Short mmCIF file of C-alpha atoms in Angstrom, two decimals:
data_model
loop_
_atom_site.label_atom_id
_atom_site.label_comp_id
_atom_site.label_asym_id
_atom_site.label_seq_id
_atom_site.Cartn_x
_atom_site.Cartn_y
_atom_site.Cartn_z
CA UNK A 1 0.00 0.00 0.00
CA UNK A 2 1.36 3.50 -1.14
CA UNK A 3 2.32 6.22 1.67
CA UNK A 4 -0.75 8.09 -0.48
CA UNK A 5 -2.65 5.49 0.22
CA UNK A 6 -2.70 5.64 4.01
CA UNK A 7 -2.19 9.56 3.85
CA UNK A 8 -5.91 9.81 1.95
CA UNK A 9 -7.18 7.22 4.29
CA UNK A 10 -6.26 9.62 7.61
CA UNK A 11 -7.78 12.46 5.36
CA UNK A 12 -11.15 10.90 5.09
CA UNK A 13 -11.27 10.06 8.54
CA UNK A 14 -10.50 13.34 9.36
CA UNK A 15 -12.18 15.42 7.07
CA UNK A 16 -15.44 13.28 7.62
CA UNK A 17 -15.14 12.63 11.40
CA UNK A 18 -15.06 9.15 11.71
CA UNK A 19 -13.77 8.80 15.59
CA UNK A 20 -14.47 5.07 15.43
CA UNK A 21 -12.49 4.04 12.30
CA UNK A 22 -8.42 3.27 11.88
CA UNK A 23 -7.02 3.73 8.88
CA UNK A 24 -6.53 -0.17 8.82
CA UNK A 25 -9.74 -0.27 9.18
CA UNK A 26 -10.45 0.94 5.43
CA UNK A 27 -9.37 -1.59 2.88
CA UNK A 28 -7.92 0.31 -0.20
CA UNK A 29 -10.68 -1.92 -2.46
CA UNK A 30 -13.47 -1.22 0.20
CA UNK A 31 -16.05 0.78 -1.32
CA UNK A 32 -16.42 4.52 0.35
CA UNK A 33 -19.99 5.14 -0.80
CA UNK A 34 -23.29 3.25 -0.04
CA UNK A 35 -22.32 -0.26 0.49
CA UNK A 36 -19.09 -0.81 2.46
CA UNK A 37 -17.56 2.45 4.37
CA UNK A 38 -21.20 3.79 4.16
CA UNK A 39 -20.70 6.91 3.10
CA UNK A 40 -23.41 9.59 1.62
CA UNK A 41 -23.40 12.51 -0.52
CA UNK A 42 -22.78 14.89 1.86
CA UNK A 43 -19.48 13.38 2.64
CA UNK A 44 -18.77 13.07 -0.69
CA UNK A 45 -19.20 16.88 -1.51
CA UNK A 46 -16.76 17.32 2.12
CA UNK A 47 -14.04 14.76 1.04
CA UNK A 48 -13.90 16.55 -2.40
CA UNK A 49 -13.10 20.16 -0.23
CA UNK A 50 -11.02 17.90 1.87
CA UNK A 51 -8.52 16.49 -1.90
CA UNK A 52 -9.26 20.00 -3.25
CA UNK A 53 -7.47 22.06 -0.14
CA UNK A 54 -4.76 19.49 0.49
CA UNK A 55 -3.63 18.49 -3.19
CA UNK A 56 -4.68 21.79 -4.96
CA UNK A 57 -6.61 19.20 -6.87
CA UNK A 58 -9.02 21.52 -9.55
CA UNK A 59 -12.80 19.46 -9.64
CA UNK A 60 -14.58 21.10 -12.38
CA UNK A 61 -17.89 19.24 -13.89
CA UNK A 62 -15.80 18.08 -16.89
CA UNK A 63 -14.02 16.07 -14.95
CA UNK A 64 -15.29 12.79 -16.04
CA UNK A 65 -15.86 9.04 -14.31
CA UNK A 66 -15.79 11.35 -10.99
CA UNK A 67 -17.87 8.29 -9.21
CA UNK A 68 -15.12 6.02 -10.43
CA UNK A 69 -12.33 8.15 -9.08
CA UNK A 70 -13.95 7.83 -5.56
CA UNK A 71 -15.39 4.77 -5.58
CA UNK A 72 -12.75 3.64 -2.85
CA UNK A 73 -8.96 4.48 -1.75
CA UNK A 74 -6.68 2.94 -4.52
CA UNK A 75 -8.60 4.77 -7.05
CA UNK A 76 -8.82 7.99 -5.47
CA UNK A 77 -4.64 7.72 -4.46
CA UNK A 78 -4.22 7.11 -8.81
CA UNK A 79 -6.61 10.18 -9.29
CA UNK A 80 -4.78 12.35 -6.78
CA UNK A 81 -1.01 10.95 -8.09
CA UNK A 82 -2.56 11.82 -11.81
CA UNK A 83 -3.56 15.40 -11.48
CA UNK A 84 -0.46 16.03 -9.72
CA UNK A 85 1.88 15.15 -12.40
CA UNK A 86 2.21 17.65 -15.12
CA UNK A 87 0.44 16.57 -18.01
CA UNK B 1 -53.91 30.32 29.61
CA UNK B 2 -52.36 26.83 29.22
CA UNK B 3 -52.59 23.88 31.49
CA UNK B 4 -50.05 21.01 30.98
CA UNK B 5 -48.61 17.94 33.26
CA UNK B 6 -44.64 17.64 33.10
CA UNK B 7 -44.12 13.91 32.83
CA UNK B 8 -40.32 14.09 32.85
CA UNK B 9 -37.21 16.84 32.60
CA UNK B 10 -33.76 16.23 31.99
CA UNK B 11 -30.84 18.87 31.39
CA UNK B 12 -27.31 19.04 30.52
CA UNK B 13 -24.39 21.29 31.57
CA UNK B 14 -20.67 20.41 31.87
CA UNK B 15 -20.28 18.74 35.27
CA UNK B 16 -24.07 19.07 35.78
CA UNK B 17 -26.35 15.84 34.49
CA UNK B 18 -28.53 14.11 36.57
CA UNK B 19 -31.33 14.87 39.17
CA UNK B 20 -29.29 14.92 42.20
CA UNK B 21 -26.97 17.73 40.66
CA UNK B 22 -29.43 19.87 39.36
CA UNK B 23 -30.99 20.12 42.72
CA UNK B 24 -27.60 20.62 44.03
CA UNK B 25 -26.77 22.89 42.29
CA UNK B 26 -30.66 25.03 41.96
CA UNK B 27 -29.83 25.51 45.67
CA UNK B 28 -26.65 27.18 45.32
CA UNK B 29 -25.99 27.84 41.13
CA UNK B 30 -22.95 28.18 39.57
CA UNK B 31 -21.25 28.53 36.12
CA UNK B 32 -19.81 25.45 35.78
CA UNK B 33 -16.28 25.49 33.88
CA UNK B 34 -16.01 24.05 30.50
CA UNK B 35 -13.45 22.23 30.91
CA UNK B 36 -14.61 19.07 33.33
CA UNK B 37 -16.56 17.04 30.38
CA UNK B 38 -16.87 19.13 27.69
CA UNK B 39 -18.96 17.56 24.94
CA UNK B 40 -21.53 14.80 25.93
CA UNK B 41 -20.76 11.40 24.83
CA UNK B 42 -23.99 9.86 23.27
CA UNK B 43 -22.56 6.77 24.12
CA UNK B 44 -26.15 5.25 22.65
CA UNK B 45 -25.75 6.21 18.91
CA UNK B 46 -23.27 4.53 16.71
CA UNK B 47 -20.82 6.26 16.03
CA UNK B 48 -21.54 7.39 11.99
CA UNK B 49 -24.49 8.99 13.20
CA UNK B 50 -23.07 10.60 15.62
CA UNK B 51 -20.33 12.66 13.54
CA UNK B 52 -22.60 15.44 12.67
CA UNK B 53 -23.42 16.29 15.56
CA UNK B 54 -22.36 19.54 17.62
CA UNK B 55 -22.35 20.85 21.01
CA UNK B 56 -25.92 22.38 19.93
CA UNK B 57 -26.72 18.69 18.74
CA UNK B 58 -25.34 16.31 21.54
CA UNK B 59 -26.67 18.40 24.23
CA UNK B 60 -30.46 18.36 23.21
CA UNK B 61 -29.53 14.22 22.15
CA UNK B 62 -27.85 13.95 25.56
CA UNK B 63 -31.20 15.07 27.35
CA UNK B 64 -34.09 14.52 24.94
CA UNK B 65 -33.10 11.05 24.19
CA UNK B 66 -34.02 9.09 27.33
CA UNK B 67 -37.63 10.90 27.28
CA UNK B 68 -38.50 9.94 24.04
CA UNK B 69 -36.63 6.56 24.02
CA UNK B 70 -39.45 3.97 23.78
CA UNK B 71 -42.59 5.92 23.19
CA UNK B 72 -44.55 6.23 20.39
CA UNK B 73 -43.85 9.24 17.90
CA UNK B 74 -44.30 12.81 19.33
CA UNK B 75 -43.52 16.18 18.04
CA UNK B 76 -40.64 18.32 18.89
CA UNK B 77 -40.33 21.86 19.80
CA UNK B 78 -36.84 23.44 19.48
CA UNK B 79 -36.34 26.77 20.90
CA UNK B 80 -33.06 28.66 20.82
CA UNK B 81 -32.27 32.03 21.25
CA UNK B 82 -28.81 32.50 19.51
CA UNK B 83 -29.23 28.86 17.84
CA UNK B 84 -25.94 27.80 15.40
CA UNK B 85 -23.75 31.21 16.21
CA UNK B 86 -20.71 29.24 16.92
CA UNK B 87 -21.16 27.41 13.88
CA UNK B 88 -21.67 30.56 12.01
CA UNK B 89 -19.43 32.52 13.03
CA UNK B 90 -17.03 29.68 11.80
CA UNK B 91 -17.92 29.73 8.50
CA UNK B 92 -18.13 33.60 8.41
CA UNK B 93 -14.26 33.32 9.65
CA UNK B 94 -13.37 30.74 6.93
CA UNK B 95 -15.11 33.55 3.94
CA UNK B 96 -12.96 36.34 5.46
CA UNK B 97 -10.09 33.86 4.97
CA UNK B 98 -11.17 33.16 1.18
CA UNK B 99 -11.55 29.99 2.28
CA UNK B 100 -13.74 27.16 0.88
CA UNK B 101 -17.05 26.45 3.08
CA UNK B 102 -17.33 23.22 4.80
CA UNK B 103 -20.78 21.63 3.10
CA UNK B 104 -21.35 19.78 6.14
CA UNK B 105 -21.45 22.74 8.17
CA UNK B 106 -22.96 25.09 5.56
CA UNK B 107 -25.62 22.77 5.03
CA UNK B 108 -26.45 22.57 8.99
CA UNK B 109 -26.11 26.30 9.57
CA UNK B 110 -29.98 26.97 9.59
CA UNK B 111 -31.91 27.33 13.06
CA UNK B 112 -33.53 24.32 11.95
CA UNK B 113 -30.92 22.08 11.95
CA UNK B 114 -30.73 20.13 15.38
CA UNK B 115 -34.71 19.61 14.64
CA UNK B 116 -33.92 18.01 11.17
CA UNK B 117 -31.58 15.77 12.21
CA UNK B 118 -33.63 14.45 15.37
CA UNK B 119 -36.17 13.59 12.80
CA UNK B 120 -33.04 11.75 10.83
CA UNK B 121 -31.79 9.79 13.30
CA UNK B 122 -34.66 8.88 14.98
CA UNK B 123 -36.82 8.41 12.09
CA UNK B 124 -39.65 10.84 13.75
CA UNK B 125 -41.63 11.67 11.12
CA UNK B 126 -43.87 13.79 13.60
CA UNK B 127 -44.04 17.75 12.89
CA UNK B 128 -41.34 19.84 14.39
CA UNK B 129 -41.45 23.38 15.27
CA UNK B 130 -37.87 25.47 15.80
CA UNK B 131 -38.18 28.58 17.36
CA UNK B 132 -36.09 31.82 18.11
CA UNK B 133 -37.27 33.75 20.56
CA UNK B 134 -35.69 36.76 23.12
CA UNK B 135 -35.49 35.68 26.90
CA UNK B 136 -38.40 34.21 27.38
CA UNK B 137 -37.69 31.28 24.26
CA UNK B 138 -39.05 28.62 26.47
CA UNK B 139 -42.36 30.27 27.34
CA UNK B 140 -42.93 30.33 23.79
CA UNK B 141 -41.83 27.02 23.05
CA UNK B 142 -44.51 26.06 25.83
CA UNK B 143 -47.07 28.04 24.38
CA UNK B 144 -46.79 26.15 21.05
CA UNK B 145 -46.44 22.81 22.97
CA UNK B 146 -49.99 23.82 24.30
CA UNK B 147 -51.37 24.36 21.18
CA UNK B 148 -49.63 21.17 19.76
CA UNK B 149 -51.56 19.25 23.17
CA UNK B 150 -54.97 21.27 21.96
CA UNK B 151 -54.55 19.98 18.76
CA UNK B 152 -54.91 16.40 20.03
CA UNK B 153 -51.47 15.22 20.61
CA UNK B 154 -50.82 12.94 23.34
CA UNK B 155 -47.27 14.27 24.21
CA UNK B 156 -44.83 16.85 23.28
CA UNK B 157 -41.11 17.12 23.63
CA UNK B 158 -39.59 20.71 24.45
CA UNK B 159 -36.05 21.52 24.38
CA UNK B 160 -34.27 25.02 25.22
CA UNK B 161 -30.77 25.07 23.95
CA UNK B 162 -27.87 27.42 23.99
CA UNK B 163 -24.22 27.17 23.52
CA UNK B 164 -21.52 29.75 24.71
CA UNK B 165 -20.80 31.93 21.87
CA UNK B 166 -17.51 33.08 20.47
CA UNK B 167 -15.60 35.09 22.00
CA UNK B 168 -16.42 38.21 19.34
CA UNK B 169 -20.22 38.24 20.39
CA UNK B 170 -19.83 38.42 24.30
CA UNK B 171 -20.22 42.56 23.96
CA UNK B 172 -23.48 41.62 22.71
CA UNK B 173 -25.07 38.41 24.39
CA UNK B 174 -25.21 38.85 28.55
CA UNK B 175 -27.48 36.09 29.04
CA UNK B 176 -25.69 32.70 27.84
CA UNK B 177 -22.78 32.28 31.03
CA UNK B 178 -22.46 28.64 30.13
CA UNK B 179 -23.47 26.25 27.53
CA UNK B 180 -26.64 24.24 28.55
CA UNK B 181 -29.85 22.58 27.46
CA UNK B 182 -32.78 21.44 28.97
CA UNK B 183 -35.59 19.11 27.73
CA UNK B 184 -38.97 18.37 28.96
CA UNK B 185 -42.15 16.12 28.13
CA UNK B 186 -45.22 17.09 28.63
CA UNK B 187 -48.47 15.70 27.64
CA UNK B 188 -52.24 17.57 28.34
CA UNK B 189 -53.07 18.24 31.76
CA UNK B 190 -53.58 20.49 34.85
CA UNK B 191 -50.95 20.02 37.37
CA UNK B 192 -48.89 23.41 35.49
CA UNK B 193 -50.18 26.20 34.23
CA UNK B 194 -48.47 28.95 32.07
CA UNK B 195 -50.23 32.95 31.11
CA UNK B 196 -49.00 35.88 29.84
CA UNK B 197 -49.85 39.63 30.14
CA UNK B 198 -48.60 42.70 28.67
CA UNK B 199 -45.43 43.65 30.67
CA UNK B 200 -42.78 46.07 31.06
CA UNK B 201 -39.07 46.39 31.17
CA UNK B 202 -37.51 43.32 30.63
CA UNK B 203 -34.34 43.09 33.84
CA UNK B 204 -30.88 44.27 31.78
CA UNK B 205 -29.00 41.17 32.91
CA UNK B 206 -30.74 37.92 33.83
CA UNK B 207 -28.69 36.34 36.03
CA UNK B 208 -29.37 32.83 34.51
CA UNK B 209 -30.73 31.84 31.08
CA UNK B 210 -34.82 31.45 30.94
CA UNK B 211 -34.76 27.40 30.93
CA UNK B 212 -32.25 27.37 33.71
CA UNK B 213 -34.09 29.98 35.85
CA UNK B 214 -37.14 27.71 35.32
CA UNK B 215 -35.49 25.05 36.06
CA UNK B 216 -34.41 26.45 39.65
CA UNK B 217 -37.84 27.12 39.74
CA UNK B 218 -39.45 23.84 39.30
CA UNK B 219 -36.84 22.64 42.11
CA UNK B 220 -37.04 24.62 44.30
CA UNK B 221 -40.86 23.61 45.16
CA UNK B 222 -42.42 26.87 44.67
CA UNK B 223 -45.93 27.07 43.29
CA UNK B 224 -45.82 30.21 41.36
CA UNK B 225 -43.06 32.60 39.90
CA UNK B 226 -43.24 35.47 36.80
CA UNK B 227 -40.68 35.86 34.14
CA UNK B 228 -40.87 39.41 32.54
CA UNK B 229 -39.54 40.02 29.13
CA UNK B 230 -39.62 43.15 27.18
CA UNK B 231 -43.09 43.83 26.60
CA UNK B 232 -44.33 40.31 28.16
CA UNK B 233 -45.20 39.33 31.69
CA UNK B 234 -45.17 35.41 32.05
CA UNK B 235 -46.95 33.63 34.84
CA UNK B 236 -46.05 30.22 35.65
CA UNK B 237 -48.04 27.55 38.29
CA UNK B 238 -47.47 24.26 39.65
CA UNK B 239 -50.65 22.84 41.23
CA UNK B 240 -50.11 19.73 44.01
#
């Protein structure tokens, strides 16, 4: 597991203020939405603040296969480690 | 004038929980210091419901709670003077910054908030009424429990809550010395009666919030006391 990996994991726990959940806790595969972590829409708007202030990361609506990018950890770590390389 | 029976009162300040305290300390009242046990627990929710929950929140869960736990569905009427200032005032700080608002917290920054998400996370589906009001907040949040009992309902759930508020607004707000809440169920009946008549002169400086004073009140055994507020004189009895 990358050091991104576990560094977006504290982030959602943080940002979303989940006092009961580890970071080991959250499987990189697990699924953050619905199903699995159990997350809602609301926290989905607040984890996007959460990537946007710590990674400068730029979420405009043409972004596309947003659900996909947070569908659970790995993905969002390749989504952050993409928009921070220079294209 | 409205008649009710009180079938059960609980309150929260830090330090301050159950019965026995609050008749301590109605004998003798202080302004208990933040610091002892800051932010109640609410040890009975899981935890992801809990999350979104502030001081405002877990202090009208902390007391409401236990008096609704069990019974069948009954409305709830929220009354708060200064209601999500601390929260505001947060967010207000964050736009001076240039700073992105929290959704969360945006989203929950209407007076309205602690009633919506009692209804959420206790699936009430009941009507709920959130009120701001001057001093005299939980006179009017009785007064619209009455009507609520004249309407037909078997019970109503009243809750008075206020939080300390930031630093910045203490120039302005006199009558909040310490975060508190205070909840009460009532359902129709005789055994407490509440009027009102034109008044003067509200006092400059209560010396304790409305629900606290009427909590000391209730303690203290007496059978009738007034609460003036500007323009409103409030009488409140307790018969045997």
């Amino acid at each position: 597991m990358s050091a991104l990996e576990q560094e977006i994991k504290v982030l959602i726990i943080e940002a979303l203020g989940l006092e009961d959940i580890a970071p080991e806790d959250i499987d990189r595969e697990t699924a953050l939405f619905g199903e699995g972590l159990g997350l809602d829409s609301v926290d989905a708007l607040e984890l996007g603040l959460a990537l946007q202030k710590r990674y400068g990361l730029v979420m405009d609506p043409e972004t596309r296969n947003m659900s996909q990018h947070f569908a659970n950890v790995a993905n969002l770590a390749e989504f952050v480690a993409a928009a921070a390389r220079p294209a | 004038m409205f008649t009710f029976a009180i079938e059960g009162w609980r309150a929260w300040a830090a330090g301050i929980h159950d019965e026995l305290e609050w008749r301590e300390w109605a004998q003798a009242p202080f302004c208990p210091s933040m610091a002892e046990d800051s932010v109640p627990p609410l040890a009975f929710l899981p935890a992801m419901q809990r999350r979104r929950l502030n001081m405002m929140a877990r202090m009208v869960f902390d007391c409401a709670w236990p008096l609704a736990q069990g019974r069948s569905a009954m409305p709830l009427v929220y009354a708060s003077r200064y209601g999500e200032t601390a929260r505001d005032f947060e967010l207000l700080l964050a736009l001076a910054r240039g700073e992105p608002l929290s959704p969360t917290s945006f989203g929950l920054s209407v007076h309205n908030a602690v009633a919506g998400q009692w209804s959420i996370i206790r699936h009430e589906m009941t009507e709920s009424v959130a009120i701001s009001a001057e001093g005299d907040g939980l006179e009017h949040a009785f007064l619209e429990a009455g009507m609520l009992l004249a309407q037909g309902r078997d019970e109503v759930l009243v809750v008075a809550v206020e939080e300390r508020p930031p630093l910045a607004y203490c120039p302005w707000v006199d009558d909040v010395p310490f975060s508190h809440a205070l909840a009460v169920r009532l359902k129709a009946g005789t055994a407490c009666s509440l009027s009102l008549a034109p008044g003067g002169e509200a006092a400059a400086a209560p010396l304790l919030p409305g629900a606290l004073q009427w909590l000391r009140h209730l303690l203290s055994g007496a059978s009738s006391w007034r609460h003036q507020a500007a323009g409103r004189e409030w009488t409140w009895a307790l018969n045997p």
